[in-house]
JSON list of C-alpha atoms in Angstrom, two decimals:
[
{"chain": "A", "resi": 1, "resn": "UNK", "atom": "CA", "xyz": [-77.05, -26.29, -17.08]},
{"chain": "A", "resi": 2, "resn": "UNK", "atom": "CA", "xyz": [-75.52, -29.09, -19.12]},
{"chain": "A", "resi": 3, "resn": "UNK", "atom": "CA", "xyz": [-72.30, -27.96, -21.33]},
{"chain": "A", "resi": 4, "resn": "UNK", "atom": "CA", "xyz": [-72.47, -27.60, -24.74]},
{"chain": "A", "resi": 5, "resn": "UNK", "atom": "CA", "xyz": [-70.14, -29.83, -26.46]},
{"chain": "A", "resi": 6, "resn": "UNK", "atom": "CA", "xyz": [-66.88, -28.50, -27.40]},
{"chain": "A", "resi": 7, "resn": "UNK", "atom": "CA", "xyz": [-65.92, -31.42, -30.54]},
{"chain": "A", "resi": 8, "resn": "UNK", "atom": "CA", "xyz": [-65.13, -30.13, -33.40]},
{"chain": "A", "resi": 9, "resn": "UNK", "atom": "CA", "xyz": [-68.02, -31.08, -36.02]},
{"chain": "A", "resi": 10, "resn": "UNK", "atom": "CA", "xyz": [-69.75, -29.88, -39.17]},
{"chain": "A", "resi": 11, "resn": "UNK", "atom": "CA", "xyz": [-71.17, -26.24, -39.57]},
{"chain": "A", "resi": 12, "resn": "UNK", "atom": "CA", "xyz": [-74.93, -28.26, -40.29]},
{"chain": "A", "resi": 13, "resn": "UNK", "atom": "CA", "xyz": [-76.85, -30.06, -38.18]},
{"chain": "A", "resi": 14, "resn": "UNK", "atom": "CA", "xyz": [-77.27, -33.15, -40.65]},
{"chain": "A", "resi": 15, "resn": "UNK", "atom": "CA", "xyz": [-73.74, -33.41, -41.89]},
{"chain": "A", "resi": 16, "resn": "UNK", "atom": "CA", "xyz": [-72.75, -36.81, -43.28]},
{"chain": "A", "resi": 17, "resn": "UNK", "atom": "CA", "xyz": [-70.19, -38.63, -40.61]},
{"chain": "A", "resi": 18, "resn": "UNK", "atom": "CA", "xyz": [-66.50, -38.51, -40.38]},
{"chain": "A", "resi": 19, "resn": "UNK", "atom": "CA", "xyz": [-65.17, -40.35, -43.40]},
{"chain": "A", "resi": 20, "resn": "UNK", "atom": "CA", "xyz": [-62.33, -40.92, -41.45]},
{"chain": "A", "resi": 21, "resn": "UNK", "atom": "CA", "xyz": [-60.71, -40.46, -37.77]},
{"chain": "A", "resi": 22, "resn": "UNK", "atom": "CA", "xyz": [-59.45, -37.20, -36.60]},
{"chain": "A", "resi": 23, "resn": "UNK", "atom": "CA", "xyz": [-56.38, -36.28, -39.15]},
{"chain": "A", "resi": 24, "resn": "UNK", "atom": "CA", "xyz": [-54.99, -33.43, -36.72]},
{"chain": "A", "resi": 25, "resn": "UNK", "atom": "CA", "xyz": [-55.34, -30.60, -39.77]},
{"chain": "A", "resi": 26, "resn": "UNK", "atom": "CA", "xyz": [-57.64, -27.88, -40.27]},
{"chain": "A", "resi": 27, "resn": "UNK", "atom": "CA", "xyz": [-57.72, -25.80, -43.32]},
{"chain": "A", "resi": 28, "resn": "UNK", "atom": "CA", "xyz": [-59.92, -22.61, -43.64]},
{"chain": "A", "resi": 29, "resn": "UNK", "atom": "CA", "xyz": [-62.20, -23.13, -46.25]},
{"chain": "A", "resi": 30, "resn": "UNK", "atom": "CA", "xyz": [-62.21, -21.03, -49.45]},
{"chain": "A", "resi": 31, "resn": "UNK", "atom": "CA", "xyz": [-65.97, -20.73, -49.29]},
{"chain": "A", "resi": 32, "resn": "UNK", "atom": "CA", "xyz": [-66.71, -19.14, -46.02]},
{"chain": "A", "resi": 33, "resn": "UNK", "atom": "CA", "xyz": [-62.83, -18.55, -44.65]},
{"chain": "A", "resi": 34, "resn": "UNK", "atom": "CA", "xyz": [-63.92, -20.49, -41.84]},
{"chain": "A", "resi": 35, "resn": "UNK", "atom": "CA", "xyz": [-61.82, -23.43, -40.54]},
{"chain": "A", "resi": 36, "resn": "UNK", "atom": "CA", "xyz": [-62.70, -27.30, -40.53]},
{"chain": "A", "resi": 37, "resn": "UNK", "atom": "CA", "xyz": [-61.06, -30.70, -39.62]},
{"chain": "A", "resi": 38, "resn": "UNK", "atom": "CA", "xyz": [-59.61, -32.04, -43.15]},
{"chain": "A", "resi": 39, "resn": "UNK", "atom": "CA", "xyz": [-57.21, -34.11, -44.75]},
{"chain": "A", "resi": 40, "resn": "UNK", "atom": "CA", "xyz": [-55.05, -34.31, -48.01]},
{"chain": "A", "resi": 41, "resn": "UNK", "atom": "CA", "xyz": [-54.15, -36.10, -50.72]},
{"chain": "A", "resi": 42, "resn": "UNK", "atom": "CA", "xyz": [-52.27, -35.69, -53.78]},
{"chain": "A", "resi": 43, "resn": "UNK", "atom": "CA", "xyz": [-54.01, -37.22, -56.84]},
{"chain": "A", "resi": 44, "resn": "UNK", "atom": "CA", "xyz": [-52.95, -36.78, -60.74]},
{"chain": "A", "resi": 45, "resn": "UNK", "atom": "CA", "xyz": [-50.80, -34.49, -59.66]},
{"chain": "A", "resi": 46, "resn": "UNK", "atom": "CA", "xyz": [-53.84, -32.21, -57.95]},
{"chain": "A", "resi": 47, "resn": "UNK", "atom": "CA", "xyz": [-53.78, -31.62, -54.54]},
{"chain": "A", "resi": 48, "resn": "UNK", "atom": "CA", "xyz": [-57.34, -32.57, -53.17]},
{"chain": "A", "resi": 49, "resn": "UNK", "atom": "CA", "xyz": [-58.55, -31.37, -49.55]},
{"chain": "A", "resi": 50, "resn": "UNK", "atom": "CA", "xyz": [-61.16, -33.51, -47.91]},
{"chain": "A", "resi": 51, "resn": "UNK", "atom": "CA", "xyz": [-62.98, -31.77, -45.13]},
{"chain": "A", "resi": 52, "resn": "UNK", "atom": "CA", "xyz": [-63.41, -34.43, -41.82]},
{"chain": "A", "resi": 53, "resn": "UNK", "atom": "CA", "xyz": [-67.59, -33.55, -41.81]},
{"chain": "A", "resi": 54, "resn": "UNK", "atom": "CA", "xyz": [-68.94, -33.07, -45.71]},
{"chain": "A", "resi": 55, "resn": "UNK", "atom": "CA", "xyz": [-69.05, -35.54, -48.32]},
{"chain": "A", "resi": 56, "resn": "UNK", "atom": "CA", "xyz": [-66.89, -35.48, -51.09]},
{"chain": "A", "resi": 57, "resn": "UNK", "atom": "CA", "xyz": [-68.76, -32.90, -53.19]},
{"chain": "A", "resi": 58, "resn": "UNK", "atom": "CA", "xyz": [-66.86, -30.58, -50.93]},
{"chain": "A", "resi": 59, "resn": "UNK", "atom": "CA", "xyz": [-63.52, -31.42, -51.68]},
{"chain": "A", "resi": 60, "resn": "UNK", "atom": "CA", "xyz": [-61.47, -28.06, -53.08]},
{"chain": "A", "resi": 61, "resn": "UNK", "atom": "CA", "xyz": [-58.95, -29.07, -55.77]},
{"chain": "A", "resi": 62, "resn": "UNK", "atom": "CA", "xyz": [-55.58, -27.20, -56.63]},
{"chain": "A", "resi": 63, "resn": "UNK", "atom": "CA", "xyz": [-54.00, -27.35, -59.32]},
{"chain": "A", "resi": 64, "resn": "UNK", "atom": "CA", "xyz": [-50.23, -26.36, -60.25]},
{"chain": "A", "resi": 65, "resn": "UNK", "atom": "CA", "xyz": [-50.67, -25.50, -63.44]},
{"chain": "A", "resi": 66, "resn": "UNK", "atom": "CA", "xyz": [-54.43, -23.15, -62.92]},
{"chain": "A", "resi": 67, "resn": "UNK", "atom": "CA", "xyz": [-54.06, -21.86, -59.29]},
{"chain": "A", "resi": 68, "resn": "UNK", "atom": "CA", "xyz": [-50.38, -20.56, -58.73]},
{"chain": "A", "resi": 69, "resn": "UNK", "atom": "CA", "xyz": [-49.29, -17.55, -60.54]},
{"chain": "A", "resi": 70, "resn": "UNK", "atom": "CA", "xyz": [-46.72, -16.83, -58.26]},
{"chain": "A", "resi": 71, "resn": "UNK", "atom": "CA", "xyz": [-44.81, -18.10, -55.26]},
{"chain": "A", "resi": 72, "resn": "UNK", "atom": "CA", "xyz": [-46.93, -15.22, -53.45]},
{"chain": "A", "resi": 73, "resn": "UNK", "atom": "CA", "xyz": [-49.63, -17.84, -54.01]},
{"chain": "A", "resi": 74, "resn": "UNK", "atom": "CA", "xyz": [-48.31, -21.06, -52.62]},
{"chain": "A", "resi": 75, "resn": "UNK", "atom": "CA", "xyz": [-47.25, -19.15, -49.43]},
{"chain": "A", "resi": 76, "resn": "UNK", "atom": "CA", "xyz": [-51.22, -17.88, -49.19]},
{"chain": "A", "resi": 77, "resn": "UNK", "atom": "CA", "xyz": [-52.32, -21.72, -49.49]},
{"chain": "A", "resi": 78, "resn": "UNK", "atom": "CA", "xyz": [-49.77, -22.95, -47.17]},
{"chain": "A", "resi": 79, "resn": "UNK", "atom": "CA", "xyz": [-51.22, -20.60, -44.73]},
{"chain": "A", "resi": 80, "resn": "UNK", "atom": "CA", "xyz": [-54.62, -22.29, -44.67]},
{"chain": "A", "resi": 81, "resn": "UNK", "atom": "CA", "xyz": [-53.23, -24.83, -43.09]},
{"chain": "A", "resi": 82, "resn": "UNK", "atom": "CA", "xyz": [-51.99, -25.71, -39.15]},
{"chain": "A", "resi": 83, "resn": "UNK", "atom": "CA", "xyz": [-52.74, -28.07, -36.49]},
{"chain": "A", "resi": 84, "resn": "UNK", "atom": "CA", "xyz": [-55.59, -28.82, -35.02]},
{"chain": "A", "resi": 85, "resn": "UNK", "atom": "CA", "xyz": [-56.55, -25.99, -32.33]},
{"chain": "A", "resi": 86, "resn": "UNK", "atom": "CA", "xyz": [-57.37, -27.84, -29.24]},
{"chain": "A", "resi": 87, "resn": "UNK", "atom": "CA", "xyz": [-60.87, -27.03, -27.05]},
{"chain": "A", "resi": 88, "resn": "UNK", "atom": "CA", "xyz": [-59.32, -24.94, -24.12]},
{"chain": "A", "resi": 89, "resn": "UNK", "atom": "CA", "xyz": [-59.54, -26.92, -21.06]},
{"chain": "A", "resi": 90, "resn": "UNK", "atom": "CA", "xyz": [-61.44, -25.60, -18.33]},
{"chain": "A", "resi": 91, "resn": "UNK", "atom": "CA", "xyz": [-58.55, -25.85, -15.56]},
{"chain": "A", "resi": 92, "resn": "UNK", "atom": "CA", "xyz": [-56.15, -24.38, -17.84]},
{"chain": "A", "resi": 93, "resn": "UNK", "atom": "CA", "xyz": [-57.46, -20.80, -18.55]},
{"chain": "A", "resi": 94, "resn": "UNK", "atom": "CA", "xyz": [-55.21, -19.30, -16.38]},
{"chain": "A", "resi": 95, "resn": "UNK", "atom": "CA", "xyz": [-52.73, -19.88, -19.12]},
{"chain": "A", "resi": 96, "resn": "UNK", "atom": "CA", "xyz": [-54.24, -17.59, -21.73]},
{"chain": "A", "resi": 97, "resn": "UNK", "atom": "CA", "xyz": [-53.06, -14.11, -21.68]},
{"chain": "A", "resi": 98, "resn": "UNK", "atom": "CA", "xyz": [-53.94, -11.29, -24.00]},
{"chain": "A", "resi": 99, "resn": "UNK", "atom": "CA", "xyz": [-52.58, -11.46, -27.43]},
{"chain": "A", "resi": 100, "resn": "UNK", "atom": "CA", "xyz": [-53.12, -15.22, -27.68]},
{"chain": "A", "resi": 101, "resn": "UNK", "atom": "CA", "xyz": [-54.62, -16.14, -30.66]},
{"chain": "A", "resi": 102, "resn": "UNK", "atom": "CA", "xyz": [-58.02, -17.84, -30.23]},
{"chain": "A", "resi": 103, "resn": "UNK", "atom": "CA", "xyz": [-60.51, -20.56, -32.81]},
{"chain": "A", "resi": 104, "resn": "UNK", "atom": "CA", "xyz": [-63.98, -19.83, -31.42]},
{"chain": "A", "resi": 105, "resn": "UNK", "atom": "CA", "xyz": [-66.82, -21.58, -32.32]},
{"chain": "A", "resi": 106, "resn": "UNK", "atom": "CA", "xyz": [-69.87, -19.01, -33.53]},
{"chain": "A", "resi": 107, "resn": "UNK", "atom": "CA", "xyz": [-73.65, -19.39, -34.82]},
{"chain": "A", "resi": 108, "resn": "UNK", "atom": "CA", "xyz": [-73.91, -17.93, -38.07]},
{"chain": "A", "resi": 109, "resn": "UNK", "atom": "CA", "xyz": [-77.40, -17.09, -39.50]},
{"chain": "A", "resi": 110, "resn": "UNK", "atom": "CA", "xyz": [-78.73, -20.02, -42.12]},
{"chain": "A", "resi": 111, "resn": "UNK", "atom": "CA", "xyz": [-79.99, -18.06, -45.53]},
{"chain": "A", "resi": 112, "resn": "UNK", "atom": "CA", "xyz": [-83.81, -18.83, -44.86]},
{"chain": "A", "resi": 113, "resn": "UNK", "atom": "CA", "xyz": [-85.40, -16.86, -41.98]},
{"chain": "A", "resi": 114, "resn": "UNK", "atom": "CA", "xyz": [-86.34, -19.15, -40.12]},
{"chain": "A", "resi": 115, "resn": "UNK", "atom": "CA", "xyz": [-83.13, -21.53, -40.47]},
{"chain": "A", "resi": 116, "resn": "UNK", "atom": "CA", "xyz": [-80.86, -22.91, -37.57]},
{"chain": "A", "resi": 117, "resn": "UNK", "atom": "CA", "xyz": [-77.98, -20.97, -36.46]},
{"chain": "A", "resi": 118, "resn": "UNK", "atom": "CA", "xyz": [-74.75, -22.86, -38.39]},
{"chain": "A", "resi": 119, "resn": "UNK", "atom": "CA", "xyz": [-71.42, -23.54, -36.33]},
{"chain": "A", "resi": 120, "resn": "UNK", "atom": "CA", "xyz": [-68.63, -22.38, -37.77]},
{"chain": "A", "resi": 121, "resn": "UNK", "atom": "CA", "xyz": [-65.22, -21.52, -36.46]},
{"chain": "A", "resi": 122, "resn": "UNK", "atom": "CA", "xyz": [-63.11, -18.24, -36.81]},
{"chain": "A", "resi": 123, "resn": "UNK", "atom": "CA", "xyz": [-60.15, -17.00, -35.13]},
{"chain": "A", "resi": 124, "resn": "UNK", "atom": "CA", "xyz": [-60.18, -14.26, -32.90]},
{"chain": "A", "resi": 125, "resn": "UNK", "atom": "CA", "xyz": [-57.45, -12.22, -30.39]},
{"chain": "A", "resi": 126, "resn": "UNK", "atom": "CA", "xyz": [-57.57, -12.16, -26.75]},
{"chain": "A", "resi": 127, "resn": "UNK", "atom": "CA", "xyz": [-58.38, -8.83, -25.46]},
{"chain": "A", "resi": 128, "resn": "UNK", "atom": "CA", "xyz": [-59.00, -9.45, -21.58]},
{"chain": "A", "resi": 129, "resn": "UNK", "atom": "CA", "xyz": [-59.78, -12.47, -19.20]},
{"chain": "A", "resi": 130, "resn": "UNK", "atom": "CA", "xyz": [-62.72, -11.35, -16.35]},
{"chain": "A", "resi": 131, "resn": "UNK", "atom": "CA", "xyz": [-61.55, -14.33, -13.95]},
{"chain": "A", "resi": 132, "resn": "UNK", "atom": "CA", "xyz": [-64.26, -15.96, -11.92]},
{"chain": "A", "resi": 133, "resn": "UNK", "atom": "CA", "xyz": [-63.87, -18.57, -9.13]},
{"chain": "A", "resi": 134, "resn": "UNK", "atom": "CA", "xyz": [-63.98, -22.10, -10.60]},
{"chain": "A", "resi": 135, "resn": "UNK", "atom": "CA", "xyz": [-66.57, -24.69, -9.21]},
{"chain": "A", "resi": 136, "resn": "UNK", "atom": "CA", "xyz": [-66.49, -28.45, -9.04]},
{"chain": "A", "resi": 137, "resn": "UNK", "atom": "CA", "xyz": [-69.66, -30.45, -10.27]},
{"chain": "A", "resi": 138, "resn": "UNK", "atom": "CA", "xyz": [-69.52, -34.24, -10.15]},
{"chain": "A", "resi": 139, "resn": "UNK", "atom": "CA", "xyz": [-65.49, -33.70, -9.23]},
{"chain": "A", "resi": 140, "resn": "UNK", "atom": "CA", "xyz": [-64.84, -31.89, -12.83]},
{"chain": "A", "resi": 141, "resn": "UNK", "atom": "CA", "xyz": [-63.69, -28.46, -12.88]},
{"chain": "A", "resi": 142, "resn": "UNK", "atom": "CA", "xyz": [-65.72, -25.67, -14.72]},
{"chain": "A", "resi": 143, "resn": "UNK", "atom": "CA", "xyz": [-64.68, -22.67, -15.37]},
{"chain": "A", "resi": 144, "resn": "UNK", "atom": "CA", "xyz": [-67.24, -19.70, -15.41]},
{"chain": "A", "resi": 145, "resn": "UNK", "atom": "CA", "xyz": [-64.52, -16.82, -16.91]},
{"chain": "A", "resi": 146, "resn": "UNK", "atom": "CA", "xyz": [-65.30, -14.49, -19.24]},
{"chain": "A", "resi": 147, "resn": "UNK", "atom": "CA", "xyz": [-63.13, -13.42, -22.43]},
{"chain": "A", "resi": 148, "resn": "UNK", "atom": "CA", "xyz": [-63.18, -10.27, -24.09]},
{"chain": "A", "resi": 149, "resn": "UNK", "atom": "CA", "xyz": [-62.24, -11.44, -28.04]},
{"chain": "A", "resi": 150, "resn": "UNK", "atom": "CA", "xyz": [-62.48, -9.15, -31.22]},
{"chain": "A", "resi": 151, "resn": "UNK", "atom": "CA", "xyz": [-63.16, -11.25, -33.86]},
{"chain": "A", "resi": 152, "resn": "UNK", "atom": "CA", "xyz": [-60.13, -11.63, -37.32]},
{"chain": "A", "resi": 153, "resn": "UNK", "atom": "CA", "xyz": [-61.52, -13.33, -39.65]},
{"chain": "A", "resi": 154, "resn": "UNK", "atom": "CA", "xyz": [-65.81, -14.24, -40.94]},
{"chain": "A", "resi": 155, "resn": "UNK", "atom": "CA", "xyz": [-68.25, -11.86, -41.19]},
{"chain": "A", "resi": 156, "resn": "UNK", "atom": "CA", "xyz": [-67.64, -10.81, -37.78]},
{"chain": "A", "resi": 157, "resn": "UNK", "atom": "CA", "xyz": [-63.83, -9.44, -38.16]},
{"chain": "A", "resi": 158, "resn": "UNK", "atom": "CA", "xyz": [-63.18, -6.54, -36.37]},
{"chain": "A", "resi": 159, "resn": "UNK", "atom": "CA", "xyz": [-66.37, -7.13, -34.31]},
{"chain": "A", "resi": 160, "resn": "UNK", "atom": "CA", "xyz": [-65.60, -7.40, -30.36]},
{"chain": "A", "resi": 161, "resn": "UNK", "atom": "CA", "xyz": [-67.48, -10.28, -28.15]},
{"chain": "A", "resi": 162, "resn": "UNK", "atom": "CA", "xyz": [-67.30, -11.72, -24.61]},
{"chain": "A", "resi": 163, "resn": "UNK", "atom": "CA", "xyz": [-67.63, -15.64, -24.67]},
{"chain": "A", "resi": 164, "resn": "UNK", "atom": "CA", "xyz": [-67.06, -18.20, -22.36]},
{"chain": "A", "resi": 165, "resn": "UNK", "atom": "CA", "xyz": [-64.59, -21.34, -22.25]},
{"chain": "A", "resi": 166, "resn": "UNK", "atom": "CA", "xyz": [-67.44, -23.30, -24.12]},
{"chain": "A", "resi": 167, "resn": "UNK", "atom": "CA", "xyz": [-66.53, -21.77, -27.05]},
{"chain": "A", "resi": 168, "resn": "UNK", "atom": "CA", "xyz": [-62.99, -21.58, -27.12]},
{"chain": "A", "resi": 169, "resn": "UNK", "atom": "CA", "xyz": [-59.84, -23.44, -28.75]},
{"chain": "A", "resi": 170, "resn": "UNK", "atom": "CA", "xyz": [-56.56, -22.68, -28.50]},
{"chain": "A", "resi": 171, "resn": "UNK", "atom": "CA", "xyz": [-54.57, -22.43, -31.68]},
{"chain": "A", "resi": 172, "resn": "UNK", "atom": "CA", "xyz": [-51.15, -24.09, -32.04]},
{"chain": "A", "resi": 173, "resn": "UNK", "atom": "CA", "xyz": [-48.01, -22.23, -32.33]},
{"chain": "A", "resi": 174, "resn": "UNK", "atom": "CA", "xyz": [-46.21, -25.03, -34.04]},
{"chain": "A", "resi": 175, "resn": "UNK", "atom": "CA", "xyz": [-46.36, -25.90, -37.88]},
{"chain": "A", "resi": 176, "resn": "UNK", "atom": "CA", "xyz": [-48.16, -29.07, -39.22]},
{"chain": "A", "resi": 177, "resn": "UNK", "atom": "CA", "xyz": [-46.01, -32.01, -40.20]},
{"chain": "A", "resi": 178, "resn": "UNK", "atom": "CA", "xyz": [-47.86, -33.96, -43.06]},
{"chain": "A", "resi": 179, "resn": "UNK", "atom": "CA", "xyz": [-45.75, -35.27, -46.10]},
{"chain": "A", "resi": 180, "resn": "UNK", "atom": "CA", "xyz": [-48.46, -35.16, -48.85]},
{"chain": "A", "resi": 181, "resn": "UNK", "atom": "CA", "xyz": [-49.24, -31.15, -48.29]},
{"chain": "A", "resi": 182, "resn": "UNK", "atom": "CA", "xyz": [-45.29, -30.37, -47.85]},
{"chain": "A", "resi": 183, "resn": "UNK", "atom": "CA", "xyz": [-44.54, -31.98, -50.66]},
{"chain": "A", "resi": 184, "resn": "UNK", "atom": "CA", "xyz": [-47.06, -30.82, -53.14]},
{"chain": "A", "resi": 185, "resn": "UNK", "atom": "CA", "xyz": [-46.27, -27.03, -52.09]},
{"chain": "A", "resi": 186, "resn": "UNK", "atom": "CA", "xyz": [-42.25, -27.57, -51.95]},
{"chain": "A", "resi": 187, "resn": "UNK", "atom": "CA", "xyz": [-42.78, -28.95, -55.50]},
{"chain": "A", "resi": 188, "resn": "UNK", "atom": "CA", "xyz": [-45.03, -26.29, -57.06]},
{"chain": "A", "resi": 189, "resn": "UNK", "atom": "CA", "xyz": [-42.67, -23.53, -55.23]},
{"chain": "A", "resi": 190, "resn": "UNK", "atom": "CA", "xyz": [-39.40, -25.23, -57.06]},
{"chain": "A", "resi": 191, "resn": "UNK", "atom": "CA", "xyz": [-41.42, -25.11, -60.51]},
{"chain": "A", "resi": 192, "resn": "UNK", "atom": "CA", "xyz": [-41.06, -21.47, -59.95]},
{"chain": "A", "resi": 193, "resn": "UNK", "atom": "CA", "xyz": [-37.62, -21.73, -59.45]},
{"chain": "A", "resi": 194, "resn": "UNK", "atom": "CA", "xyz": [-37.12, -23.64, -62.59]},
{"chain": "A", "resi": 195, "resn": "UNK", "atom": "CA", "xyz": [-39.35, -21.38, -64.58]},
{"chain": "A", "resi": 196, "resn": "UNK", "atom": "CA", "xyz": [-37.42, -18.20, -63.16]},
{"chain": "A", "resi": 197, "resn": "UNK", "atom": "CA", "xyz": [-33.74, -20.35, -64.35]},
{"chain": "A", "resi": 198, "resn": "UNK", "atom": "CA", "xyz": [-35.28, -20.90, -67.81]},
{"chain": "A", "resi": 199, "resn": "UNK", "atom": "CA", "xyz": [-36.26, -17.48, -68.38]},
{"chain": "A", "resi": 200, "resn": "UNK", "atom": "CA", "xyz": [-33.05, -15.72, -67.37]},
{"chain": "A", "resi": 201, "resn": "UNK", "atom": "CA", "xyz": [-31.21, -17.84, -69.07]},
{"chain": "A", "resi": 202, "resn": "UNK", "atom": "CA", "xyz": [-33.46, -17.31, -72.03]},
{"chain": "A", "resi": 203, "resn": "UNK", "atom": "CA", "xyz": [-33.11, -13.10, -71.70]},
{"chain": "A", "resi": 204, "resn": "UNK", "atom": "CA", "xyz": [-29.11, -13.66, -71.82]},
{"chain": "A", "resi": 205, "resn": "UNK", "atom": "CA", "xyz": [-27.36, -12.69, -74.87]},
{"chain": "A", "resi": 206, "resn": "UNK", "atom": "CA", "xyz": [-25.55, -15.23, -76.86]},
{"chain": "A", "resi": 207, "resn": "UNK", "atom": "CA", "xyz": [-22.28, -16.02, -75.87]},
{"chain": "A", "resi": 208, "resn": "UNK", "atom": "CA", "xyz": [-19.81, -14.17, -79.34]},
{"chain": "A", "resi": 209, "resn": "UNK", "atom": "CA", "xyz": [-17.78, -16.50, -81.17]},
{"chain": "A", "resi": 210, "resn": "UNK", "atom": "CA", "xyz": [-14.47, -16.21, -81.31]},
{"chain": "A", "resi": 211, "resn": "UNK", "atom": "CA", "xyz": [-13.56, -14.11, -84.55]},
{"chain": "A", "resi": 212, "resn": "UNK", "atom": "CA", "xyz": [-11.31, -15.78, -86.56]},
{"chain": "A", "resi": 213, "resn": "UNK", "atom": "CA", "xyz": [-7.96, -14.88, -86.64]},
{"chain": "A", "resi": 214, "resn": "UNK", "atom": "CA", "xyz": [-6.41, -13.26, -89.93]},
{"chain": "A", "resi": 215, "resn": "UNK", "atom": "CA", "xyz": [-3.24, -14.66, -90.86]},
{"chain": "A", "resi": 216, "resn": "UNK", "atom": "CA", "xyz": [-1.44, -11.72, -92.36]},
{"chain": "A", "resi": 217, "resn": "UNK", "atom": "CA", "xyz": [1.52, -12.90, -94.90]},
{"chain": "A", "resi": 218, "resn": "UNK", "atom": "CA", "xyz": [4.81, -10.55, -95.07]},
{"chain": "A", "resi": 219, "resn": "UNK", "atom": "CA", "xyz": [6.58, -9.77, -98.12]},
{"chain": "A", "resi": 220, "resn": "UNK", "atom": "CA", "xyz": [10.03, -9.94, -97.71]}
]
């Protein structure tokens, strides 16, 4: 049976091309919490996402001034960011264990009934590995294992499923290193700090002036 491929494209079947190579980020999506290949940029002072697949009428926007309310809220944005989780090599399932947080690749249901499946991607926990002899096909390795996941995010979370390696990327431990996004968040989170300075010192009482002495004349 020929493999599905593992690339990470759009959720559609007719999505508009890459507007640019790989950029090595994904970003969950504030429409479906689901994750996609994307890039950044920071324009007027906005920070723009641009998701690898969709044209640019799906670009989310942030702005400092409408979407932060709190540092609370930078640290939630930050978070729907990381690197790009990797398709988990067939030779190299021996190195999951459970625990490891998994990306996996499902078929949601379109809105009409008789729609295509769309392919979206939504993390999930290892829960156990059913290991299965590996066979050789054309002198590639394929690996037939079986992985008990239970699903943490999408409209499965908290559902349990058994998948195989077709489906399944591994998500990095490490952060992302790209200047734009840093930069945007470390400045919105200083704002804060500024804002937090200009109101305590705003709530202090003024300093009291120094009462003027009384010169007291003695009568001899």
């Amino acid at each position: 049976m020929p493999r599905r491929s593992r690339k990470r494209g759009a959720t559609v079947a007719l999505a508009p091309p890459a507007r640019r190579p790989r950029p090595g980020i994904e970003y969950r999506a504030r429409s479906d919490e689901a994750w996609y290949g994307a890039r950044v940029a920071v324009q007027d002072g906005l920070l723009r996402v641009m998701f690898e697949t969709f044209s640019e009428d799906a670009d989310e926007w942030y702005d400092p001034g409408a979407d932060f309310a709190s540092p609370g809220d930078v640290d939630a944005l930050r978070a729907r960011f990381r690197r790009e989780s990797l398709p988990l090599d067939d030779a190299r399932c021996g190195d999951l264990r459970p625990g490891d947080m998994l990306c996996l690749a499902c078929g949601i249901p379109g809105d009409g009934d008789g729609d295509a499946k769309e392919l979206k991607y939504y993390d999930a926990v290892l829960e156990t590995v059913e290991r299965a002899a590996h066979d050789t096909v054309d002198g590639v390795e394929q690996c037939p294992c079986r992985f008990t996941v239970r699903f943490t995010e999408g409209p499965r979370r908290g559902c349990q499923d058994e998948v195989g390696v077709e489906v399944v990327c591994c998500v990095p431990d490490s952060p992302i290193q790209d200047p734009a996004l840093s930069e945007f968040l470390d400045d919105v989170t200083n704002r804060f700090g500024e804002d937090q300075r200009t109101a305590t010192a705003a709530s202090q009482p003024a300093a009291p002036t120094p009462s003027s002495e009384r010169r007291y004349s003695s009568s001899n």
